Every structure is written in structure tokens, then in C-alpha cells.
Coordinates of C-alpha atoms in Angstrom, one line a residue:
M77 CA 128.3 54.6 92.9
K78 CA 124.8 55.2 94.4
M79 CA 126.3 58.0 96.6
D80 CA 128.0 59.5 93.5
L81 CA 124.8 59.5 91.5
R82 CA 122.9 61.0 94.5
S83 CA 125.6 63.7 94.9
L84 CA 125.5 64.5 91.1
R85 CA 121.8 64.8 91.2
K86 CA 121.9 67.1 94.2
R87 CA 124.5 69.3 92.4
G88 CA 122.4 69.3 89.3
V89 CA 119.3 70.5 91.3
R90 CA 121.5 73.3 92.7
L91 CA 122.7 74.2 89.2
V92 CA 119.1 74.6 87.9
H93 CA 118.2 76.7 90.9
D94 CA 121.2 78.9 90.6
L95 CA 120.7 79.5 86.9
L96 CA 117.2 80.7 87.6
L97 CA 118.4 83.1 90.3
D98 CA 121.2 84.4 88.1
S99 CA 118.9 84.8 85.1
R100 CA 115.8 86.5 86.4
Y101 CA 117.0 90.1 86.6
T102 CA 118.8 89.7 83.2
L103 CA 115.8 88.3 81.4
L104 CA 113.0 90.2 83.1
Y105 CA 114.5 93.6 83.7
D106 CA 117.6 94.1 81.6
H107 CA 116.2 92.6 78.4
R108 CA 112.5 92.2 79.1
M109 CA 112.1 88.7 77.8
P110 CA 109.5 87.1 80.1
G111 CA 108.7 84.4 77.5
L112 CA 112.3 83.0 77.8
Y113 CA 112.1 83.3 81.6
D114 CA 108.8 81.5 81.6
R115 CA 110.4 78.6 79.7
M116 CA 113.3 78.5 82.2
V117 CA 110.9 78.4 85.1
A118 CA 109.0 75.6 83.4
M119 CA 112.2 73.7 83.0
K120 CA 113.1 74.1 86.6
N121 CA 109.6 73.1 87.7
A122 CA 109.8 69.9 85.5
T123 CA 113.2 69.1 87.0
V124 CA 112.9 69.9 90.7
G125 CA 109.3 70.9 91.1
G126 CA 107.5 74.2 91.4
M127 CA 107.4 76.7 94.3
V128 CA 104.6 78.8 95.7
R129 CA 104.3 81.1 98.8
L130 CA 101.3 80.1 100.9
E131 CA 101.0 82.1 104.1
A132 CA 100.2 80.1 107.2
S133 CA 99.3 83.1 109.4
S134 CA 98.6 86.8 108.9
V135 CA 98.3 87.1 112.7
C136 CA 101.2 88.4 114.7
Q137 CA 101.6 89.0 118.4
L138 CA 104.4 91.6 118.2
R139 CA 104.0 95.3 117.7
C140 CA 107.0 96.2 115.4
P141 CA 106.5 100.0 114.8
A142 CA 107.2 100.0 111.0
C143 CA 105.1 96.9 110.2
S144 CA 101.7 97.2 108.5
T145 CA 100.5 94.1 110.3
A146 CA 101.3 95.6 113.8
R147 CA 99.7 98.9 112.8
G148 CA 96.4 97.1 111.8
K149 CA 96.5 98.1 108.1
N150 CA 96.7 94.6 106.8
R151 CA 93.9 93.4 109.0
R152 CA 91.5 96.0 107.5
G153 CA 92.6 95.2 103.9
V154 CA 93.0 92.4 101.5
I155 CA 95.3 90.4 103.7
G156 CA 92.9 90.2 106.6
W157 CA 93.5 88.4 109.9
G158 CA 93.5 84.7 110.0
F159 CA 95.2 81.3 109.6
L160 CA 95.7 78.8 106.8
K161 CA 93.4 75.9 107.4
F162 CA 94.9 72.4 107.3
A163 CA 92.0 71.3 105.1
D164 CA 92.8 74.0 102.5
F165 CA 96.5 73.2 102.7
Q166 CA 95.8 69.5 102.2
K167 CA 93.5 70.1 99.2
F168 CA 96.0 72.5 97.6
V169 CA 98.9 70.0 97.9
E170 CA 96.8 67.2 96.5
E171 CA 95.5 69.3 93.6
N172 CA 99.0 70.6 92.7
P173 CA 101.4 67.6 92.8
A174 CA 104.0 69.6 90.7
I175 CA 104.5 72.0 93.7
R176 CA 107.4 70.6 95.7
T177 CA 108.4 73.7 97.8
I178 CA 106.1 76.0 99.8
E179 CA 107.2 79.1 101.6
I180 CA 104.7 79.6 104.5
S181 CA 105.8 82.9 106.1
N182 CA 105.0 86.5 105.1
W183 CA 102.9 89.1 107.0
G184 CA 102.3 87.2 110.3
E185 CA 103.8 84.6 112.7
V186 CA 103.5 81.1 111.4
F187 CA 103.8 79.6 114.9
L188 CA 100.5 81.1 116.0
N189 CA 98.6 78.8 113.5
P190 CA 96.9 76.2 115.7
E191 CA 97.0 73.6 112.9
L192 CA 100.7 74.1 112.0
N193 CA 101.8 70.7 113.3
D194 CA 99.3 69.0 111.0
I195 CA 100.6 71.1 108.1
I196 CA 104.2 70.2 108.8
R197 CA 103.5 66.5 109.2
F198 CA 101.3 66.3 106.0
A199 CA 103.9 68.2 103.9
H200 CA 106.6 65.7 105.0
E201 CA 104.4 62.8 104.1
K202 CA 103.8 64.2 100.6
G203 CA 107.5 65.0 100.1
V204 CA 106.7 68.8 100.0
L205 CA 109.6 71.0 101.3
L206 CA 108.4 73.7 103.7
K207 CA 110.3 77.0 104.3
A208 CA 109.8 80.1 106.5
A209 CA 112.6 82.1 104.8
N210 CA 110.6 85.4 104.8
G211 CA 110.9 85.4 108.6
V212 CA 109.5 84.2 112.0
N213 CA 109.8 85.8 115.4
L214 CA 110.0 82.5 117.2
N215 CA 108.6 83.9 120.5
N216 CA 105.6 81.7 121.2
V217 CA 106.1 78.1 120.1
S218 CA 105.5 74.8 121.8
D219 CA 108.2 72.2 122.4
E220 CA 106.2 69.7 120.4
T221 CA 106.3 72.1 117.4
L222 CA 110.0 72.7 117.8
E223 CA 110.6 69.0 117.7
N224 CA 108.3 68.5 114.7
L225 CA 110.4 71.1 112.8
V226 CA 113.3 68.6 113.1
K227 CA 111.4 65.4 113.0
Y228 CA 109.5 66.2 109.8
Q229 CA 112.6 68.0 108.2
F230 CA 111.2 71.5 107.9
N231 CA 113.8 72.9 105.5
H232 CA 114.6 76.5 106.5
L233 CA 113.7 78.9 109.2
S234 CA 114.8 82.5 109.1
V235 CA 114.5 84.0 112.6
S236 CA 114.1 87.8 112.8
I237 CA 116.4 88.9 115.6
D238 CA 117.3 92.6 115.3
G239 CA 119.8 92.8 118.2
A240 CA 122.3 90.8 120.3
S241 CA 120.6 91.7 123.6
H242 CA 117.1 92.0 125.0
D243 CA 117.5 95.8 125.6
T244 CA 118.3 96.4 121.9
Y245 CA 115.9 93.7 120.5
K246 CA 112.9 95.0 122.4
L247 CA 113.2 98.5 120.8
Y248 CA 111.8 97.2 117.5
R249 CA 110.4 93.7 118.3
R250 CA 108.0 95.1 120.8
K251 CA 106.2 92.6 123.0
G252 CA 108.9 90.1 122.1
S253 CA 111.6 88.5 124.3
F254 CA 115.2 88.1 123.0
N255 CA 115.9 85.5 125.7
Q256 CA 112.9 83.4 124.8
V257 CA 113.9 83.4 121.2
M258 CA 117.4 82.3 122.1
R259 CA 116.0 79.4 124.2
N260 CA 113.8 78.3 121.3
V261 CA 116.8 78.3 118.9
R262 CA 118.8 76.2 121.4
R263 CA 115.9 73.8 121.7
I264 CA 115.8 73.4 117.9
N265 CA 119.5 72.7 118.0
H266 CA 119.0 70.1 120.8
F267 CA 116.4 68.3 118.7
K268 CA 118.7 68.5 115.6
E269 CA 121.4 66.7 117.6
Q270 CA 118.9 64.2 119.0
Y271 CA 117.6 63.3 115.5
N272 CA 121.1 63.7 113.9
S273 CA 119.5 66.1 111.3
P274 CA 120.7 69.2 109.6
F275 CA 117.1 70.5 109.3
P276 CA 115.8 73.0 109.7
K277 CA 118.6 75.2 108.4
L278 CA 118.6 78.3 110.6
S279 CA 119.4 81.9 109.7
W280 CA 119.6 85.0 111.9
Q281 CA 117.9 87.9 110.0
F282 CA 119.1 91.2 111.4
V283 CA 117.4 94.3 110.1
I284 CA 119.9 97.2 110.5
F285 CA 118.7 100.2 112.4
G286 CA 120.5 103.1 114.0
H287 CA 119.7 101.7 117.5
N288 CA 121.1 98.2 116.8
E289 CA 124.0 98.8 114.3
H290 CA 126.6 98.7 117.1
E291 CA 125.6 95.0 117.8
L292 CA 126.3 93.7 114.3
P293 CA 129.6 92.0 115.2
T294 CA 128.2 90.5 118.4
A295 CA 125.1 89.2 116.7
R296 CA 127.3 87.7 113.9
A297 CA 129.4 85.9 116.5
M298 CA 126.3 84.6 118.4
A299 CA 124.8 83.3 115.1
A300 CA 128.0 81.4 114.3
E301 CA 128.0 79.9 117.8
L302 CA 124.4 78.7 117.3
G303 CA 125.0 77.3 113.9
M304 CA 122.9 80.0 112.2
E305 CA 123.7 81.8 108.9
F306 CA 123.9 85.5 109.7
R307 CA 121.9 87.6 107.3
P308 CA 121.9 91.4 107.8
K309 CA 119.2 93.2 106.0
L310 CA 118.9 96.9 104.9
N311 CA 116.0 98.7 106.5
H312 CA 113.0 99.3 104.2
T313 CA 111.8 102.2 106.3
P314 CA 115.0 104.4 106.9
E315 CA 113.0 107.1 108.5
H316 CA 112.5 104.8 111.5
S317 CA 115.7 104.7 113.6
P318 CA 118.0 106.1 110.9
I319 CA 121.5 104.7 110.5
R320 CA 123.9 106.7 112.7
D321 CA 127.3 105.6 111.5
K322 CA 127.1 104.9 107.7
E323 CA 130.8 104.0 107.4
Y324 CA 130.5 101.5 110.2
V325 CA 127.4 99.9 108.6
R326 CA 129.0 99.8 105.2
R327 CA 131.8 97.8 106.8
E328 CA 130.0 95.6 109.3
G329 CA 126.8 95.1 107.3
G330 CA 128.5 93.3 104.5
F331 CA 126.8 95.3 101.7
K332 CA 129.4 98.1 101.4
V333 CA 126.4 100.4 101.4
A334 CA 124.3 101.8 104.2
S335 CA 120.8 102.1 102.7
R336 CA 118.6 100.6 100.0
D337 CA 118.9 103.8 98.0
E338 CA 122.7 103.7 98.1
F339 CA 122.5 100.0 97.1
A340 CA 120.4 101.0 94.0
S341 CA 122.8 103.8 93.1
V342 CA 126.0 101.6 93.5
R343 CA 124.7 98.3 92.1
R344 CA 122.4 99.9 89.5
R345 CA 119.5 97.7 90.4
A346 CA 116.9 97.7 93.2
Y347 CA 117.8 96.1 96.5
S348 CA 114.7 94.0 96.2
R349 CA 112.4 93.3 93.3
P350 CA 109.8 90.9 94.5
C351 CA 107.9 91.2 91.1
T352 CA 109.9 88.2 89.9
Q353 CA 107.7 86.1 92.2
L354 CA 104.8 86.5 89.8
W355 CA 106.7 84.0 87.6
D356 CA 108.7 81.7 89.8
S357 CA 107.0 81.7 93.3
P358 CA 103.6 83.3 93.4
Q359 CA 102.3 84.5 96.8
I360 CA 99.0 83.1 98.0
N361 CA 97.2 84.5 101.0
W362 CA 96.1 82.3 103.9
D363 CA 92.5 82.4 102.6
G364 CA 93.5 81.5 99.0
K365 CA 93.7 85.0 97.5
L366 CA 96.3 85.1 94.7
L367 CA 98.5 88.1 95.6
G368 CA 101.3 87.4 93.1
C369 CA 104.2 88.7 95.3
C370 CA 104.9 88.9 99.0
V371 CA 104.7 92.7 99.0
N372 CA 101.2 93.0 97.6
K373 CA 98.6 94.1 100.2
F374 CA 96.6 96.2 97.8
G375 CA 94.4 93.7 96.0
D376 CA 94.2 90.2 94.6
F377 CA 94.0 88.3 91.3
G378 CA 91.3 85.8 92.3
N379 CA 91.2 82.9 94.7
V380 CA 93.3 79.8 94.2
F381 CA 91.2 77.7 96.5
E382 CA 88.2 78.4 94.4
E383 CA 89.6 78.7 90.8
G384 CA 92.6 76.5 91.1
L385 CA 96.2 77.8 90.9
E386 CA 96.5 77.5 87.1
G387 CA 93.2 79.2 86.5
A388 CA 94.0 82.2 88.7
M389 CA 97.5 82.6 87.3
N390 CA 96.2 82.5 83.7
S391 CA 93.6 85.2 84.3
E392 CA 93.7 88.3 82.1
R393 CA 94.6 90.6 85.0
Y394 CA 97.4 88.4 86.3
L395 CA 99.0 88.1 82.8
Y396 CA 98.6 91.9 82.3
A397 CA 100.3 92.6 85.7
K398 CA 103.3 90.5 84.6
A399 CA 103.7 92.7 81.5
M400 CA 103.0 95.9 83.4
V401 CA 105.7 95.4 86.1
L402 CA 108.2 95.0 83.3
G403 CA 107.2 98.2 81.6
L404 CA 105.9 96.3 78.6
R405 CA 102.3 97.6 79.2
G406 CA 101.0 100.8 80.7
P407 CA 99.5 101.2 84.2
R408 CA 96.0 100.1 84.8
E409 CA 93.8 101.0 87.8
D410 CA 92.5 97.5 88.3
I411 CA 96.0 96.0 88.8
P412 CA 97.1 96.1 92.5
C413 CA 100.7 96.7 91.5
I414 CA 99.8 100.3 90.6
R415 CA 99.7 101.1 94.3
C416 CA 103.0 99.5 95.1
K417 CA 106.0 101.6 96.0
V418 CA 108.3 99.2 94.0
Y419 CA 106.3 99.7 90.9
R420 CA 105.8 103.5 91.4
T421 CA 109.5 104.2 92.0
Q422 CA 111.2 101.8 89.7
I423 CA 108.9 101.0 86.8
A424 CA 105.9 103.4 86.3
G425 CA 106.3 105.7 83.3
E426 CA 109.1 103.6 81.8
I427 CA 107.2 101.9 79.0
S428 CA 109.6 100.1 76.7
P429 CA 109.2 98.3 73.4
E430 CA 109.7 94.6 73.0
P431 CA 113.4 93.8 72.7
G432 CA 114.9 93.4 69.2
T433 CA 117.0 90.5 67.8
K434 CA 120.3 92.0 69.0
E435 CA 119.0 92.4 72.6
K436 CA 117.7 88.8 72.6
L437 CA 121.1 87.5 71.4
E438 CA 122.9 89.5 74.1
A439 CA 120.6 87.9 76.7
L440 CA 121.2 84.4 75.4
V441 CA 125.0 84.9 75.4
H442 CA 124.8 86.2 79.0
I443 CA 122.7 83.1 80.1
G444 CA 125.0 80.8 78.0
G445 CA 128.0 82.1 80.1
H446 CA 126.2 81.2 83.3
V447 CA 125.4 77.7 81.9
R448 CA 129.0 77.1 81.1
E449 CA 130.3 78.2 84.5
K450 CA 127.7 76.1 86.3
L451 CA 128.4 73.0 84.2
K452 CA 132.1 73.3 85.1
E453 CA 131.1 73.4 88.8
L454 CA 128.9 70.4 88.3
L455 CA 131.6 68.3 86.6
K456 CA 134.2 69.4 89.1
G457 CA 132.0 68.4 92.0
G458 CA 132.0 71.9 93.4

């Protein structure tokens, strides 16, 4: 009976999580009802805990040509160049007990942080789930840290591997070693077997370029062999190594499209809309600056380590930004989002009125349909 209750609770947590994912575009963009989405996020936070993104390192040792970190732009700007201090992480976790999940990867390489082992160990002690789903390059990491990922149940590691051979991998992940990454993945799997643990879950992130598209099938097969989920990703800078065979990429990439622009045209929504993070998983820089989303490198909304998370998120500028990215308020020069490509190309100039009663009912019917389907899955044990 205990196992049944544990299983039911686990499926219930997944239901809440899936509902939030299914609802965010509908409520925020299709119907512009941030208030209802706020309440859903609050329900999720009260049920399974809140989530933030707190970067462990903005420093990276690779020189990927299309990356603003590698080109030095981030170092000179609001992101800066540094590591999350263990003392700041410890204080943040203790001051925010409702936060149960922290994503620690963004602009840099988390494994360069000299205090990472302390961060991983402390998070485990406090029951805080750590993820690096945005991506790591996994080139330079000690055996002790690889073991700690397993020992302290680090939840998820997304490894950026844009190729199935060193000759292809090195064309973009410059100064990196495909063979070293493979060795590190195998060491993680060794420790997972030793500790009889499924954690960390591993995924192989493969950004599709013209120079590596031919290795998609091989990389997918290698990922399966290594127990990694294979996650192809459409390139955000198509001018760098443009796709050569679009039909091949449409077939092998799994998206049925060959670019982000084509995705937007076919699916009628943007490939990525990180603006939703302002509500459900706000990005915090390594030094405490509240960025709001993982794309923002233009300005901040205060400092969480100084003002507290709630104080920074309830500031006038942050609340205005949330309305602005939905088109409910006009652009303002003091809001960092005004300099973001996502805002400029998808939202700017499209100021819309608050939704009427009919639109609100349509949104509720849509969400109600999701709830019914998810409850069926829960009761079936799916």
C-alpha cells in the first residue's frame, strides 16, 4: 500500500508539472491571462515546491564561435565573469525554503566552479533538487565531482555534444575534446551502476548545424547506447554553418522542420519563448542579479542576495516587464527586455487589450480539457 501511495503521489506531481507546461503558452500568449497563470504557478509551488535558475558559473573554457560568452560580450556586460559562492547559495536556500528545484547552468560551465562539490552536497542535505538542463560541456571535471553527481542524486545533466566524432565536435566546441566528454559520461554511468542509482538523468544535446547534420543518426545511436536521452536542437544562429540538406534535417532532426523560422511558420508559435520563466522559474545571475529569464544579458531587476527573492520579483520594473512581454503594456527603455531579439521580433508593437469574458471562458475550457486528460492518466496509473 505504501508503494501504491508513493507511486500515486509521484504521478500527481507529474500531473501538476505537465499541466503547467501545457498551460503556459495558452494562458500567457494566446489569451494573455497572467493572473490565472500566477495562480497555477502558486498551486504548483505549494504542491511540489518552487523553481529558480541560479547560475553556478558564467566562466567557460571553450570558444564556441556563436556564443556571447566565448566572444567576451557577457564578460563585459551585466553577466560578468565569475562563480556562485557556496556561502551565497547556502544563504539563498535557507532563506527560501519553498524553492525545491534549482537549475544551475546557463551562460558558463558549471564544472569550473571550485565550490561545486559543496553546493551539490548541501543541496542534497536540504532536499533541493539540482539540474543542469540548460547545458554543460563536461570537458574538465574531476572524478570526485562525477561521483558526487551520483552520490548526492544530482537530478539531470544535459551534455552539449554537437557531433558523433571529435573531427565534427571540435568545429563548434572549440578547445573541447569529444573523447574526454565520452570518457566522463562513461564514468558517470560507472558510478550510477556502483550506487545503483538512476541519477543524474543524462541527455545528449545536439545543436544541428550544416557541418554536423550528417551525424544525427550516429549520435542518436550512441546516446541510446550510453543511456542518454537524445535531444536535437535547432540552431539559434542559422548564419553560422547553415543547414545543407533541409529535407534530411526535417526527417532526422525529429521536428519536421529545418529552422526556427520554419518552426514558427508551421507551428504558429515561437520555437522558444523564455519569457515564461519570469513567472515559473526566474533566472538569477551567479552574483545575485535578478535577470528574469535565461536569455537576458542586457540588464537586471535588482539583486536577490541583497533584496531577497520576493522583494526583487515584486519590484515595479519586474512586474512591468511581465506585462510588457505579453503585449499588455508598451515598451519602456528601462526594461532590459526591450533589447531582446525575442521581444523585438515577436511582441514589440503588438499591444493588446485585456481579454474579455469570452476569451477567459475559452482559456478555462482549454485548461479544463487538459485537467480531465491528466486525471484520466493519473487514475489509470499511466
